[in-house]
PDB file of C-alpha atoms and ligand atoms in Angstrom:
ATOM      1  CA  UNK A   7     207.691 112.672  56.281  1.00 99.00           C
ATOM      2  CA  UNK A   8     207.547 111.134  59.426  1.00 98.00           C
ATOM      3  CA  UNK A   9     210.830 109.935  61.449  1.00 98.00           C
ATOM      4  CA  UNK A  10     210.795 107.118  63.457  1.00 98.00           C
ATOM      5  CA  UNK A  11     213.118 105.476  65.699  1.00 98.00           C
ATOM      6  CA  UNK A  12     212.861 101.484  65.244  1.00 97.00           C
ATOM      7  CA  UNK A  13     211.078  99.568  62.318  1.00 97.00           C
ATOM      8  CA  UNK A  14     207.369  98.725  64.121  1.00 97.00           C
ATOM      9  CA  UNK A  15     206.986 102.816  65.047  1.00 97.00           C
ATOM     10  CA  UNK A  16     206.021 103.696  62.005  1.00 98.00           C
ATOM     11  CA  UNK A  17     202.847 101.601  62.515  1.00 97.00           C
ATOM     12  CA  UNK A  18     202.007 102.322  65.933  1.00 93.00           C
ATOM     13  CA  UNK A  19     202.143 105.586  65.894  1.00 92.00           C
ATOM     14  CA  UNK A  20     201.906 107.320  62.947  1.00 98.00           C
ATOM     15  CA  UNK A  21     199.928 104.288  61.020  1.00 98.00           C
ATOM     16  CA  UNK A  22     196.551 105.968  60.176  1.00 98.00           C
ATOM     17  CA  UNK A  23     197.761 109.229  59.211  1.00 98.00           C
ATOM     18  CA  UNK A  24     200.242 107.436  56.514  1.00 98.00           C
ATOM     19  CA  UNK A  25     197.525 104.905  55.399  1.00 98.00           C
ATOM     20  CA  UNK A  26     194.932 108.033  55.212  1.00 98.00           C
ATOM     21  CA  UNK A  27     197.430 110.633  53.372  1.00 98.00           C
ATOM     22  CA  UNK A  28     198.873 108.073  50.905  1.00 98.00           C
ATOM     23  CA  UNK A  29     195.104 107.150  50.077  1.00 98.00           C
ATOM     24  CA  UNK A  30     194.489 111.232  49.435  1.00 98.00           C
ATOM     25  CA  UNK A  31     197.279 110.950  47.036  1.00 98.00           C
ATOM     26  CA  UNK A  32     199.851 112.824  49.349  1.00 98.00           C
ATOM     27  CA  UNK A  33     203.229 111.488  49.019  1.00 98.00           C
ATOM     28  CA  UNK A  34     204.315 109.874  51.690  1.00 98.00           C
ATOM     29  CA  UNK A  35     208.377 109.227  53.222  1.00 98.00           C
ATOM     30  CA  UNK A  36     209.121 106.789  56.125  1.00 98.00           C
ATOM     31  CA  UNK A  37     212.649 107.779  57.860  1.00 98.00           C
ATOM     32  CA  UNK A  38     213.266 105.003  59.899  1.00 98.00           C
ATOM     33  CA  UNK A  39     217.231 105.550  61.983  1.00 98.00           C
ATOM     34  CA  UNK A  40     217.619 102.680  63.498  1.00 98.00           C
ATOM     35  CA  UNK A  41     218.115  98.696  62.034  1.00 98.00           C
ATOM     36  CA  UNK A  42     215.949  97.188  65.172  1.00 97.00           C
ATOM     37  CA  UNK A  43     218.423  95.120  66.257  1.00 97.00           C
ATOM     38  CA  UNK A  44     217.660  95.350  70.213  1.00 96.00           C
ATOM     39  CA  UNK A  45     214.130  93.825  69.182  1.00 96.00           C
ATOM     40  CA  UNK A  46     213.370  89.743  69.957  1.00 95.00           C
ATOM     41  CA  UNK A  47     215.108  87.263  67.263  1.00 92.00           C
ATOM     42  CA  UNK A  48     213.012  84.524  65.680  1.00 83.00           C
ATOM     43  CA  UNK A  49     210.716  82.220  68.381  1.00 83.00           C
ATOM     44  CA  UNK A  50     210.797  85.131  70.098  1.00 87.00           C
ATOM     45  CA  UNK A  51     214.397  84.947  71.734  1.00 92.00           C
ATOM     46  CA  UNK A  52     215.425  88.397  73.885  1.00 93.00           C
ATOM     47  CA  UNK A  53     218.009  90.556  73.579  1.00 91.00           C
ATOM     48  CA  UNK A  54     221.077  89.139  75.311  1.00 88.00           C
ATOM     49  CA  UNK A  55     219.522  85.780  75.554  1.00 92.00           C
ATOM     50  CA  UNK A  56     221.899  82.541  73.931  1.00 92.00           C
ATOM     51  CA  UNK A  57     220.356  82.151  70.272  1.00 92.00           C
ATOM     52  CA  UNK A  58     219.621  86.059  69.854  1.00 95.00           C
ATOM     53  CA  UNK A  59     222.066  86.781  66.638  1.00 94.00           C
ATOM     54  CA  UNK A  60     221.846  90.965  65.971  1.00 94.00           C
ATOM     55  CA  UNK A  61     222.211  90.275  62.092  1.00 95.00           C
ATOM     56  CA  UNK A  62     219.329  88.275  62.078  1.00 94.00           C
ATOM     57  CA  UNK A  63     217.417  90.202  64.009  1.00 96.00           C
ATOM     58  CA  UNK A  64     218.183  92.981  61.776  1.00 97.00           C
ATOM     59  CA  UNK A  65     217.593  91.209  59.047  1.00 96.00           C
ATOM     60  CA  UNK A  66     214.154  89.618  59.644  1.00 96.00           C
ATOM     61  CA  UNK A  67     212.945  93.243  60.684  1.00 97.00           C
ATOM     62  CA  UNK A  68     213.867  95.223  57.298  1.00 98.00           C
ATOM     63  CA  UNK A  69     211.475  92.613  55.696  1.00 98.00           C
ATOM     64  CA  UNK A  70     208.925  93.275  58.496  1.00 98.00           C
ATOM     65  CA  UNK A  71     208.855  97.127  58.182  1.00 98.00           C
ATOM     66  CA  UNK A  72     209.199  96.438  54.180  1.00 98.00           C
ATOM     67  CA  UNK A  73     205.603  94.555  54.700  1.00 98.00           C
ATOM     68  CA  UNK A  74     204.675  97.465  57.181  1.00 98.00           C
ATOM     69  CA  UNK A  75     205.568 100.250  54.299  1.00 98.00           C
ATOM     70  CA  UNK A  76     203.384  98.476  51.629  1.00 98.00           C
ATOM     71  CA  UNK A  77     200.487  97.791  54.081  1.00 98.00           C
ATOM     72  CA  UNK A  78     200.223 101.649  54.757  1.00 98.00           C
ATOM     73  CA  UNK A  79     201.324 102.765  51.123  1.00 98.00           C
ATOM     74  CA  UNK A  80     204.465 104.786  52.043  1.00 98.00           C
ATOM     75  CA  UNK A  81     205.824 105.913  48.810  1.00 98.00           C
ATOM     76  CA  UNK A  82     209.758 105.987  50.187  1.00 98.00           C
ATOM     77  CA  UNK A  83     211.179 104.274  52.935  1.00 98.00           C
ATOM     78  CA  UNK A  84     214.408 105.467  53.837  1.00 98.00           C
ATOM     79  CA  UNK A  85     216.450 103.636  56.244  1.00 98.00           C
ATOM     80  CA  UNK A  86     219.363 105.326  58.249  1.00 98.00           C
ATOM     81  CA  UNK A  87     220.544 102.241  59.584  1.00 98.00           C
ATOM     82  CA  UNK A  88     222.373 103.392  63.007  1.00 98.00           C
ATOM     83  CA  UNK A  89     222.618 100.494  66.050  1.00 98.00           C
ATOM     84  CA  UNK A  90     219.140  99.822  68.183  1.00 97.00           C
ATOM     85  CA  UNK A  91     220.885 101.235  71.343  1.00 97.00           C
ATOM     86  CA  UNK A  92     218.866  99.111  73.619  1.00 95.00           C
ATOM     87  CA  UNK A  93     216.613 100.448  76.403  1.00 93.00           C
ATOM     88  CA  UNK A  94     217.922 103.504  78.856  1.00 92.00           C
ATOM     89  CA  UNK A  95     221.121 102.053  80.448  1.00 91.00           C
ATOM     90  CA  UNK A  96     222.058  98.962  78.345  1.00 93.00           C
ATOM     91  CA  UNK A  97     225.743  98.394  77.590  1.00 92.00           C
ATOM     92  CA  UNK A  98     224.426  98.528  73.684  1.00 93.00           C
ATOM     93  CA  UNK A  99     223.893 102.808  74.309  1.00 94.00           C
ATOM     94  CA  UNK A 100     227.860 102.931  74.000  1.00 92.00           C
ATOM     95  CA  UNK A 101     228.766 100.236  70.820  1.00 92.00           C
ATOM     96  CA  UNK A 102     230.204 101.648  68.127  1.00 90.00           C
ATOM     97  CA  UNK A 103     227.550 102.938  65.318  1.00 95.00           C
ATOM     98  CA  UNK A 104     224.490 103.150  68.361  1.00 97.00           C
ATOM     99  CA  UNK A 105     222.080 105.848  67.612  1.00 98.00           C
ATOM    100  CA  UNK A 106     221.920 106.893  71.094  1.00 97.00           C
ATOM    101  CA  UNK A 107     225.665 107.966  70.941  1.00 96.00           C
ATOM    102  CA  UNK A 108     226.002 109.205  67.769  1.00 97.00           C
ATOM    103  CA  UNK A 109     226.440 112.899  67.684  1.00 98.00           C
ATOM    104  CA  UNK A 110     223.114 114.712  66.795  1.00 98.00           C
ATOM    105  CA  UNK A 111     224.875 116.994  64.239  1.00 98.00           C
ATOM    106  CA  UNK A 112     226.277 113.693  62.428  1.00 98.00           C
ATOM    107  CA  UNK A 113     222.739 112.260  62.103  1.00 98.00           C
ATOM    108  CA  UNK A 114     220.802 115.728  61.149  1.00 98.00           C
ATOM    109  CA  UNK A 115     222.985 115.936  58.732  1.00 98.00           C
ATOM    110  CA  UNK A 116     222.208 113.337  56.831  1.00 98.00           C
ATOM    111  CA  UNK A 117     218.426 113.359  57.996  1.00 98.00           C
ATOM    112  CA  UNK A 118     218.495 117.381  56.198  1.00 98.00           C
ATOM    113  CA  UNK A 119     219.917 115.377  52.744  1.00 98.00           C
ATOM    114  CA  UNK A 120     216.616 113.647  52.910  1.00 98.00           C
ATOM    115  CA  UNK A 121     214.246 116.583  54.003  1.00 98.00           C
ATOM    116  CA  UNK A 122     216.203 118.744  50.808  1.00 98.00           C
ATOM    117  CA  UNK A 123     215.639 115.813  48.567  1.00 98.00           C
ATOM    118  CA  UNK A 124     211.953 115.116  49.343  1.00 98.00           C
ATOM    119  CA  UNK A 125     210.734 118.879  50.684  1.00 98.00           C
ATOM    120  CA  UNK A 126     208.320 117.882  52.988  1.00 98.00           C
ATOM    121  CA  UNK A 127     205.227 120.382  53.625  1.00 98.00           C
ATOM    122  CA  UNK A 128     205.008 118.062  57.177  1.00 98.00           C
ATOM    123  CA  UNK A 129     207.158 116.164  59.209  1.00 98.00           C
ATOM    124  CA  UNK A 130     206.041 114.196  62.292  1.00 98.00           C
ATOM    125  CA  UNK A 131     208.466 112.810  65.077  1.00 98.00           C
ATOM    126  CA  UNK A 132     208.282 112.139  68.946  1.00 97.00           C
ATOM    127  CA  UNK A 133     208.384 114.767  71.633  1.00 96.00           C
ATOM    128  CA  UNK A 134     211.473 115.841  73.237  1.00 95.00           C
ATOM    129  CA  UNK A 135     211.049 112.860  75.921  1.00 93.00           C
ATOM    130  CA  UNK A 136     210.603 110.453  72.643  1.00 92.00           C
ATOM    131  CA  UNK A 137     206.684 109.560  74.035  1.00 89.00           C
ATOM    132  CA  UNK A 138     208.610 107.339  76.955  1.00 87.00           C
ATOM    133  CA  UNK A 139     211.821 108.138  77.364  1.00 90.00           C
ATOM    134  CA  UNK A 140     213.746 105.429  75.082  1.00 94.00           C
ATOM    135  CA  UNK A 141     217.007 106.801  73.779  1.00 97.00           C
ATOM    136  CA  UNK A 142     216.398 106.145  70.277  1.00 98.00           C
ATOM    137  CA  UNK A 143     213.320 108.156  70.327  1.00 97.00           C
ATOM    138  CA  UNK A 144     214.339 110.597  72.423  1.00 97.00           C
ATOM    139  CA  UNK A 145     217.923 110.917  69.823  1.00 98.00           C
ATOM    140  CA  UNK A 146     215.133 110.798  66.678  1.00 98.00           C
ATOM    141  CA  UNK A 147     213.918 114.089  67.746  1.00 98.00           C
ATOM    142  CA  UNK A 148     216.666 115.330  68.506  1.00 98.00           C
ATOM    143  CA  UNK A 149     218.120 115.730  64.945  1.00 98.00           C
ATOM    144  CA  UNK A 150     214.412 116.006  63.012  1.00 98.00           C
ATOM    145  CA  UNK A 151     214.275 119.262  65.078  1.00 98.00           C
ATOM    146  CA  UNK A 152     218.265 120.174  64.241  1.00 98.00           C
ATOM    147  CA  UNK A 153     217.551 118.812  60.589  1.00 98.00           C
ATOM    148  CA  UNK A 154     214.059 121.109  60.436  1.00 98.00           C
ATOM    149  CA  UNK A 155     216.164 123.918  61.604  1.00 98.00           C
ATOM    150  CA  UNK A 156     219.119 123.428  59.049  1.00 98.00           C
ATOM    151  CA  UNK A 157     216.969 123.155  56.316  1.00 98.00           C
ATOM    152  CA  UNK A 158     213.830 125.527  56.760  1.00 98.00           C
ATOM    153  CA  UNK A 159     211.517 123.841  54.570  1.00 98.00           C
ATOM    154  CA  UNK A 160     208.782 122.047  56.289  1.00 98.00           C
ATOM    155  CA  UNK A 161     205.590 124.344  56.564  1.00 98.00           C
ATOM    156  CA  UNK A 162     204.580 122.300  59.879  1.00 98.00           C
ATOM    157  CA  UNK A 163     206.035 119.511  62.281  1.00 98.00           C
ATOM    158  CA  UNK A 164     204.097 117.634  64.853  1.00 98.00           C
ATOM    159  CA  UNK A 165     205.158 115.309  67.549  1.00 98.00           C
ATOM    160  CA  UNK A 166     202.588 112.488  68.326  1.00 97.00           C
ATOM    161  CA  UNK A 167     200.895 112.055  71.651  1.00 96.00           C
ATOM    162  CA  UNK A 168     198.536 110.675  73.212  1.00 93.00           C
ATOM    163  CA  UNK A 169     195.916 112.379  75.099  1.00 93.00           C
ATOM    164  CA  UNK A 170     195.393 111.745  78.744  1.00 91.00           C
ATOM    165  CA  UNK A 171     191.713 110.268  78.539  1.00 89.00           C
ATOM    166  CA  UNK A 172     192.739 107.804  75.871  1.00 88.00           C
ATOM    167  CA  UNK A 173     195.539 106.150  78.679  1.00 82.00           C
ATOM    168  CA  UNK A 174     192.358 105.539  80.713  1.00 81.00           C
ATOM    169  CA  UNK A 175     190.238 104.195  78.567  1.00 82.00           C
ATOM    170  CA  UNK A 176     193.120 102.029  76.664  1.00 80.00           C
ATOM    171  CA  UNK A 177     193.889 100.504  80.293  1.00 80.00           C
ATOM    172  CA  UNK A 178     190.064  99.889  80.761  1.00 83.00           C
ATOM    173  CA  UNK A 179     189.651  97.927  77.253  1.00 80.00           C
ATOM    174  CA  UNK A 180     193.234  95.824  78.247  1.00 78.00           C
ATOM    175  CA  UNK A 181     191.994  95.013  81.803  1.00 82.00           C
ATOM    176  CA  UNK A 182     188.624  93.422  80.109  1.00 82.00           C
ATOM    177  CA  UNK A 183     190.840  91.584  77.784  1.00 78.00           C
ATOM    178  CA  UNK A 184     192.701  90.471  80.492  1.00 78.00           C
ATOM    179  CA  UNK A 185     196.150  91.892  79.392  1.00 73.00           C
ATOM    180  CA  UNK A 186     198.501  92.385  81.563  1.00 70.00           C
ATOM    181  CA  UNK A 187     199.944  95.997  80.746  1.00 65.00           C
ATOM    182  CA  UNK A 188     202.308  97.708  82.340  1.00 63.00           C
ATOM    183  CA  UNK A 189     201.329 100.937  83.131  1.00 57.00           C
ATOM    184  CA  UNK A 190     203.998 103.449  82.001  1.00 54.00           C
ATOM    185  CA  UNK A 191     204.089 105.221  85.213  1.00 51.00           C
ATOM    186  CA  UNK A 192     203.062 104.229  88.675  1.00 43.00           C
ATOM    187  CA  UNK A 193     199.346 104.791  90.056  1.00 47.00           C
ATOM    188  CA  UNK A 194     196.327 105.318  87.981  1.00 49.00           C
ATOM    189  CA  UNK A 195     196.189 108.364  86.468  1.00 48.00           C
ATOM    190  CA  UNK A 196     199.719 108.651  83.579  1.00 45.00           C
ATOM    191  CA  UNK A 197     202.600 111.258  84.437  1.00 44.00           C
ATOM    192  CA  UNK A 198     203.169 114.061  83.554  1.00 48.00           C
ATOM    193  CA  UNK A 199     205.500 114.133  81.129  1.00 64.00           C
ATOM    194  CA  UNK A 200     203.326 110.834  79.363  1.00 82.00           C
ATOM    195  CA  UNK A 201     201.019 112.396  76.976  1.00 89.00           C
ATOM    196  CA  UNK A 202     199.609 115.713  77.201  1.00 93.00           C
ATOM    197  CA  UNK A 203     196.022 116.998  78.449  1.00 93.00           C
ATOM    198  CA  UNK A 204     193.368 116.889  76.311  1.00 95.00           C
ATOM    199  CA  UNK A 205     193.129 120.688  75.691  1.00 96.00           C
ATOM    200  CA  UNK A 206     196.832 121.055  74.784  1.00 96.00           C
ATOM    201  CA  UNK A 207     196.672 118.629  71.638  1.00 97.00           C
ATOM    202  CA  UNK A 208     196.317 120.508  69.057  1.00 98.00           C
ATOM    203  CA  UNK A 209     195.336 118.073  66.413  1.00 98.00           C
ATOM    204  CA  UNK A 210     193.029 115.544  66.125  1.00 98.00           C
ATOM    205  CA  UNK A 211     193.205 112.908  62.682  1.00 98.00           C
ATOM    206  CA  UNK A 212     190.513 110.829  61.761  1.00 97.00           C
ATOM    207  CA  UNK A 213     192.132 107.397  60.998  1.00 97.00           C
ATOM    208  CA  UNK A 214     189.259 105.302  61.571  1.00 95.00           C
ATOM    209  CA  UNK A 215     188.837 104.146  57.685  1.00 97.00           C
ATOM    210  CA  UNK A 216     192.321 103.466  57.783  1.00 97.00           C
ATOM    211  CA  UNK A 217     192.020 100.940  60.924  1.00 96.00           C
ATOM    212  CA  UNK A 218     192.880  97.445  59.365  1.00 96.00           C
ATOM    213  CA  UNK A 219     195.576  99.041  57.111  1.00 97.00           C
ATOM    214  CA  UNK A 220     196.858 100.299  60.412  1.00 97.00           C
ATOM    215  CA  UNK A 221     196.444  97.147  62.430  1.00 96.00           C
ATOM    216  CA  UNK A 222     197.968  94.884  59.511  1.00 97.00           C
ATOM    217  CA  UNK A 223     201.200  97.042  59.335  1.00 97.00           C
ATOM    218  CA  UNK A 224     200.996  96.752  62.965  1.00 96.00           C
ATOM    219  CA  UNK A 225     200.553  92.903  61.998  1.00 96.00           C
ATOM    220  CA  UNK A 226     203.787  92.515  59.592  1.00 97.00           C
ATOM    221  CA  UNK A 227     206.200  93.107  62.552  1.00 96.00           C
ATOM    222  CA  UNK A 228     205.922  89.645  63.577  1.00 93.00           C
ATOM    223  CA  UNK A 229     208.774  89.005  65.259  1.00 94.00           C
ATOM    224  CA  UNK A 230     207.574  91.546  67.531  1.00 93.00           C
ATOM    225  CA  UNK A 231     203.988  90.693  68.300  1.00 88.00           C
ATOM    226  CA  UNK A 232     204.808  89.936  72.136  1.00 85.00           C
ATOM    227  CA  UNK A 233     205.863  93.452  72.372  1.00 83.00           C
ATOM    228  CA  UNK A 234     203.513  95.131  70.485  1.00 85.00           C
ATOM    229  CA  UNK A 235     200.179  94.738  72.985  1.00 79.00           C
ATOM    230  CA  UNK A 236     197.990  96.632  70.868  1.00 84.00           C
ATOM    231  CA  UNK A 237     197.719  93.083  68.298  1.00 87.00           C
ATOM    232  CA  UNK A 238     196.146  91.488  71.304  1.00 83.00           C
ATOM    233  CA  UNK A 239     193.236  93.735  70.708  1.00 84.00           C
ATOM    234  CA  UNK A 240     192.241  91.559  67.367  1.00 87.00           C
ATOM    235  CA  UNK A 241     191.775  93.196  64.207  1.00 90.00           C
ATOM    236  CA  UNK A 242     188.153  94.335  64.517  1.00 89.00           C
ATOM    237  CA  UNK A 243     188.297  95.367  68.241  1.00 86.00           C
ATOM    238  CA  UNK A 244     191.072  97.737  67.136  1.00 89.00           C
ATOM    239  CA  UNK A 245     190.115  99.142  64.086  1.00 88.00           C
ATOM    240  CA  UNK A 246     186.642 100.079  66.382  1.00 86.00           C
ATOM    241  CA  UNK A 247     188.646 101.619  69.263  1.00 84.00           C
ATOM    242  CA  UNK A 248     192.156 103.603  67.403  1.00 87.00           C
ATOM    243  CA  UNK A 249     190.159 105.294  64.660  1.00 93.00           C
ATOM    244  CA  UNK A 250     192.492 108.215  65.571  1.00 95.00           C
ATOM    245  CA  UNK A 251     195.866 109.822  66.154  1.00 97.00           C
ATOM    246  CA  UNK A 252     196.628 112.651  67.897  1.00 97.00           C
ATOM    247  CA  UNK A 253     199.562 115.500  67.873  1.00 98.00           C
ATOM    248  CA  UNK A 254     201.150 118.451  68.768  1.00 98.00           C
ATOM    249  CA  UNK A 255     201.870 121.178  66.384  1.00 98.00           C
ATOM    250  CA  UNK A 256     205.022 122.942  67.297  1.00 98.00           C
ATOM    251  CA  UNK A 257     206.072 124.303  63.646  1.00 98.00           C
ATOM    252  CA  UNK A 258     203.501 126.132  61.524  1.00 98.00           C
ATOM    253  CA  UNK A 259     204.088 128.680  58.591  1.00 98.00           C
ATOM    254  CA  UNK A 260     200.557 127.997  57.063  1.00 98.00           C
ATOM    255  CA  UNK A 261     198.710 130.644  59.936  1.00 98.00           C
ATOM    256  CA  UNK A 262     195.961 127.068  60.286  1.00 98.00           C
ATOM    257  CA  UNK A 263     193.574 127.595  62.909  1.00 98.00           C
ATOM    258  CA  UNK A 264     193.455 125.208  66.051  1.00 98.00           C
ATOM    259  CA  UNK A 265     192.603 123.131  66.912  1.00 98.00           C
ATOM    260  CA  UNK A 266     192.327 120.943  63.462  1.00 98.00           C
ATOM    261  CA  UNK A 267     191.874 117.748  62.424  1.00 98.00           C
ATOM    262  CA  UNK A 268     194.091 117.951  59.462  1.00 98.00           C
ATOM    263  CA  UNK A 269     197.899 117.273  59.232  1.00 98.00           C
ATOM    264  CA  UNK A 270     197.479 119.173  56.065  1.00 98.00           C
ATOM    265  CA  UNK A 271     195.426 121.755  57.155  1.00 98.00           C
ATOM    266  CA  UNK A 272     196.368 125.303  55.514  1.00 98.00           C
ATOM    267  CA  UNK A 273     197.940 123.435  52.871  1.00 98.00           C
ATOM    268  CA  UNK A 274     195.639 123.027  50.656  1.00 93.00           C
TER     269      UNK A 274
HETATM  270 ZN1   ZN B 319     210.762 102.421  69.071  1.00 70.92          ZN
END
């Protein structure tokens, strides 16, 4: 089970290892909380710009991450359906029904129905800073650990992240492209709360067969495509340079050794 924070998530981070488990005959369940709604609107209007309609906007993006969920073979998609709450800041954090403001009991709650319905052996979310610090993702783990903790039944949960040599050599490949990317943090080297050091992930997934599944889930969120940079890559440049995703293991009953390569690992 992995739970994400905005349709297009699923893909970008947790794409390969849902492509590669479904295809090992593992059963897969997308939990995705929030209806997108913060994201551009058809021709690509912004958030707060005359023309962007919310319903819409949620609208179009339950088909996307529909299209996502069949590229990568999830077997359930279940949809929580709370308020984007906008970036850090934005008037949207307070509306009624926002993720960001809705109590973390309230949410685990519900989140620990679908963990006792589904009995995951391993759940995946963000890291307590939600990878970069956006509300949703940071309020997304937030009640997958309360929900882990309420219900006791996942053998292991990871958070994804990124190690630190990846950042540089992701910022090397957009340079040649000519892509202008932000850099998450300022000066050349990421911060420290971005990602972890190479020797503290502790697992390592080979996704690389799993590539062009990955990159047309990535694909289906359409409406999204000037946000999501890695598309810019092309199909075949990316499916030679992400042929892996990487995580932290912070639950484990199974006694696995690490480092491993294997969500799964101990399992079976
Ligand atoms: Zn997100």
């Amino acid at each position: 089970m992995a739970v994400h924070a905005h349709p297009d998530d699923e893909a970008t981070s947790t794409g390969g290892v849902l492509a590669r488990y479904a295809a090992e005959g593992i059963t897969t369940v997308l939990v995705t909380c929030t209806d997108g709604r913060c994201g551009d609107g058809p021709g690509g209007v912004k958030p707060g710009e005359p023309g962007h309609d919310p319903a819409a906007v949620v609208a179009m993006r339950q088909e996307e991450l529909e299209a996502s969920c069949a590229a990568l073979k999830v077997s359930h998609l279940e949809t929580l359906g709370y308020a984007d709450s906008g970036m850090m800041g934005w008037p949207n954090n307070e509306l009624p029904g926002a993720f960001w403001t809705t109590p973390v009991v309230e949410a685990a709650d519900r989140l620990a129905e679908l963990i006792r319905r589904y009995r995951p052996d391993v759940v995946v979310t963000y890291d307590e800073n939600g990878f970069y610090g956006h509300p949703d993702h940071i309020q997304a783990h937030r009640i997958t650990m309360a929900a882990v903790a309420m219900t006791d039944i996942p053998a292991k949960v990871y958070w994804t992240t990124i190690p630190h040599t990846a950042f540089a050599e992701f910022g090397r490949v957009m340079k040649e492209l000519g892509v202008e990317w932000a850099e998450p943090d300022a000066g050349d080297a990421p911060g420290p709360q971005l990602g972890l050091p190479d020797d503290e992930i502790t697992t390592w997934v080979d996704t690389s067969s799993y590539g062009t599944q990955k990159f047309d889930a990535l694909a289906a969120h359409a409406s999204q495509t000037e946000n999501i940079f890695f598309l810019r890559m092309g199909r075949d440049r990316f499916v030679e340079l992400m042929g892996r995703e990487t995580f932290v293991r912070v639950r484990d009953t199974t006694g696995a050794a690490l480092p491993e390569d294997d969500l799964f690992a101990g399992l079976r």
